[in-house]
DNA sequence: TACGAATATTCGTTGACACGAATATTCGTG
DNA sequence: CACGAATATTCGTGTCAACGAATATTCGTA
């Protein structure tokens, strides 16, 4: 995973665009109307999203249909999946480390006496 | 899901910190050494990460052990999971929309004759 | 080819933020 | 309580990105 993708999604309006595109492909003007943004804003954000590979465009006459790309979404899922050990609430590591520190403190104190 | 979490993760050094914390809790100085950052930078980034709820600190004497919090990671997983329909490569929606547009074009052309 | 619709791009401005240096705070210990 | 270690916070600086307005481009059609 690269932080660029996350950074792109971190911008509120881009996030909204992505959320909208989840429900299906949309034209620029469609997005503009639904999200209440200026046309240039939508195009600019879509350019950023396209640059990081999150979306792609399909031309239809003057319109461009934007849709999400599978790969980065899949990658994001794979990345966050590596954090299972966290969200499944395993605190053994923490406990171990705390224990270790406590032992060290005690031995330090003992050694210093 | 809120974009704030993603924005926090979008900063490269914060991303590295989170990746490091995935392997277990760390002290500020530990993070500093492993990632080659200045102390103030580490503290500042940890402050941001704490503000959005991604990490929490546990004091041990002068040290603070930072560790990831389960909730936001879980939330992130839940959010990205709603995009299954994307990464499982379903293009029916797209095809439908394209068809619809094609039909419209044809009827337009027919109506105009 | 001229025109309009849809979209892209440029440009100047403004606010946010990452960084480093310096200083402040917390906390255990002599 | 003075001191040092670990961490937090403040402050000034420079950079970058979002925004709006304006302009440019693309493409179908008369």
Short mmCIF file of N, CA, C and O (backbone and C1' of nucleotides) in Angstrom, two decimals, chain A residues 27-29 39-40 43-44 62 66 112, chain C residues 4-11 29-30:
data_model
loop_
_atom_site.label_atom_id
_atom_site.label_comp_id
_atom_site.label_asym_id
_atom_site.label_seq_id
_atom_site.Cartn_x
_atom_site.Cartn_y
_atom_site.Cartn_z
N UNK A 27 -21.12 10.61 -14.68
CA UNK A 27 -20.49 11.66 -15.48
C UNK A 27 -20.09 12.81 -14.56
O UNK A 27 -20.57 12.92 -13.43
N UNK A 28 -19.22 13.67 -15.06
CA UNK A 28 -18.76 14.81 -14.27
C UNK A 28 -19.93 15.68 -13.83
O UNK A 28 -20.02 16.08 -12.67
N UNK A 29 -20.80 15.95 -14.77
CA UNK A 29 -21.93 16.83 -14.46
C UNK A 29 -22.88 16.19 -13.44
O UNK A 29 -23.44 16.88 -12.59
N UNK A 39 -17.88 22.78 -11.28
CA UNK A 39 -17.42 21.85 -12.31
C UNK A 39 -15.91 21.67 -12.27
O UNK A 39 -15.41 20.55 -12.39
N UNK A 40 -15.19 22.77 -12.09
CA UNK A 40 -13.72 22.65 -12.10
C UNK A 40 -13.24 21.82 -10.92
O UNK A 40 -12.29 21.06 -11.04
N UNK A 43 -13.69 18.14 -11.76
CA UNK A 43 -12.67 17.70 -12.71
C UNK A 43 -11.31 17.60 -12.04
O UNK A 43 -10.56 16.64 -12.26
N UNK A 44 -10.98 18.59 -11.23
CA UNK A 44 -9.68 18.57 -10.55
C UNK A 44 -9.56 17.35 -9.63
O UNK A 44 -8.56 16.65 -9.64
N UNK A 62 -19.17 13.92 -25.62
CA UNK A 62 -18.48 14.93 -24.79
C UNK A 62 -18.36 14.50 -23.33
O UNK A 62 -17.58 15.04 -22.59
N UNK A 66 -16.92 8.24 -15.27
CA UNK A 66 -15.88 7.86 -14.31
C UNK A 66 -16.37 6.69 -13.48
O UNK A 66 -17.52 6.66 -13.05
N UNK A 112 20.81 -1.61 41.63
CA UNK A 112 21.26 -0.32 42.13
C UNK A 112 21.37 -0.28 43.66
O UNK A 112 21.96 0.60 44.22
P DG C 4 -23.62 29.26 -29.82
"O5'" DG C 4 -24.04 27.98 -28.96
"C5'" DG C 4 -25.03 27.09 -29.44
"C4'" DG C 4 -24.90 25.76 -28.74
"C3'" DG C 4 -24.70 25.85 -27.22
"O3'" DG C 4 -25.45 24.84 -26.59
"C1'" DG C 4 -22.90 24.68 -28.17
P DA C 5 -25.68 24.91 -25.01
"O5'" DA C 5 -25.22 23.47 -24.53
"C5'" DA C 5 -25.63 22.32 -25.26
"C4'" DA C 5 -24.77 21.13 -24.89
"C3'" DA C 5 -24.48 21.01 -23.39
"O3'" DA C 5 -24.57 19.64 -23.02
"C1'" DA C 5 -22.44 21.15 -24.59
P DA C 6 -24.56 19.27 -21.47
"O5'" DA C 6 -23.09 18.70 -21.26
"C5'" DA C 6 -22.68 17.55 -21.96
"C4'" DA C 6 -21.20 17.30 -21.71
"C3'" DA C 6 -20.80 17.34 -20.23
"O3'" DA C 6 -20.16 16.12 -19.90
"C1'" DA C 6 -19.36 18.70 -21.54
P DT C 7 -19.67 15.89 -18.40
"O5'" DT C 7 -18.14 16.36 -18.53
"C5'" DT C 7 -17.32 15.73 -19.50
"C4'" DT C 7 -16.01 16.46 -19.62
"C3'" DT C 7 -15.17 16.53 -18.35
"O3'" DT C 7 -14.02 15.72 -18.54
"C1'" DT C 7 -15.11 18.56 -19.57
P DA C 8 -12.89 15.66 -17.39
"O5'" DA C 8 -11.80 16.70 -17.92
"C5'" DA C 8 -11.32 16.60 -19.25
"C4'" DA C 8 -10.25 17.66 -19.51
"C3'" DA C 8 -9.16 17.77 -18.44
"O3'" DA C 8 -7.90 17.83 -19.08
"C1'" DA C 8 -10.19 19.88 -18.78
P DT C 9 -6.55 17.80 -18.22
"O5'" DT C 9 -6.11 19.34 -18.18
"C5'" DT C 9 -6.11 20.08 -19.39
"C4'" DT C 9 -5.82 21.54 -19.09
"C3'" DT C 9 -4.74 21.78 -18.02
"O3'" DT C 9 -3.79 22.67 -18.57
"C1'" DT C 9 -6.66 23.08 -17.58
P DT C 10 -2.38 22.91 -17.84
"O5'" DT C 10 -2.34 24.50 -17.68
"C5'" DT C 10 -3.06 25.30 -18.62
"C4'" DT C 10 -3.35 26.66 -18.01
"C3'" DT C 10 -2.32 27.18 -17.00
"O3'" DT C 10 -1.98 28.51 -17.36
"C1'" DT C 10 -4.48 27.31 -16.09
P DC C 11 -0.65 29.15 -16.75
"O5'" DC C 11 -1.22 30.19 -15.68
"C5'" DC C 11 -2.39 30.94 -16.00
"C4'" DC C 11 -2.90 31.67 -14.77
"C3'" DC C 11 -1.84 31.93 -13.70
"O3'" DC C 11 -1.95 33.26 -13.23
"C1'" DC C 11 -3.71 30.86 -12.75
P DT C 29 13.17 5.25 40.19
"O5'" DT C 29 14.42 6.15 40.54
"C5'" DT C 29 15.27 6.61 39.48
"C4'" DT C 29 16.36 7.51 40.02
"C3'" DT C 29 16.83 7.16 41.44
"O3'" DT C 29 18.25 7.21 41.47
"C1'" DT C 29 16.23 9.42 41.34
P DG C 30 18.99 6.39 42.69
"O5'" DG C 30 19.97 7.49 43.31
"C5'" DG C 30 20.92 8.12 42.47
"C4'" DG C 30 21.22 9.53 42.94
"C3'" DG C 30 21.83 9.61 44.35
"O3'" DG C 30 22.94 10.49 44.33
"C1'" DG C 30 19.93 11.03 44.20
#
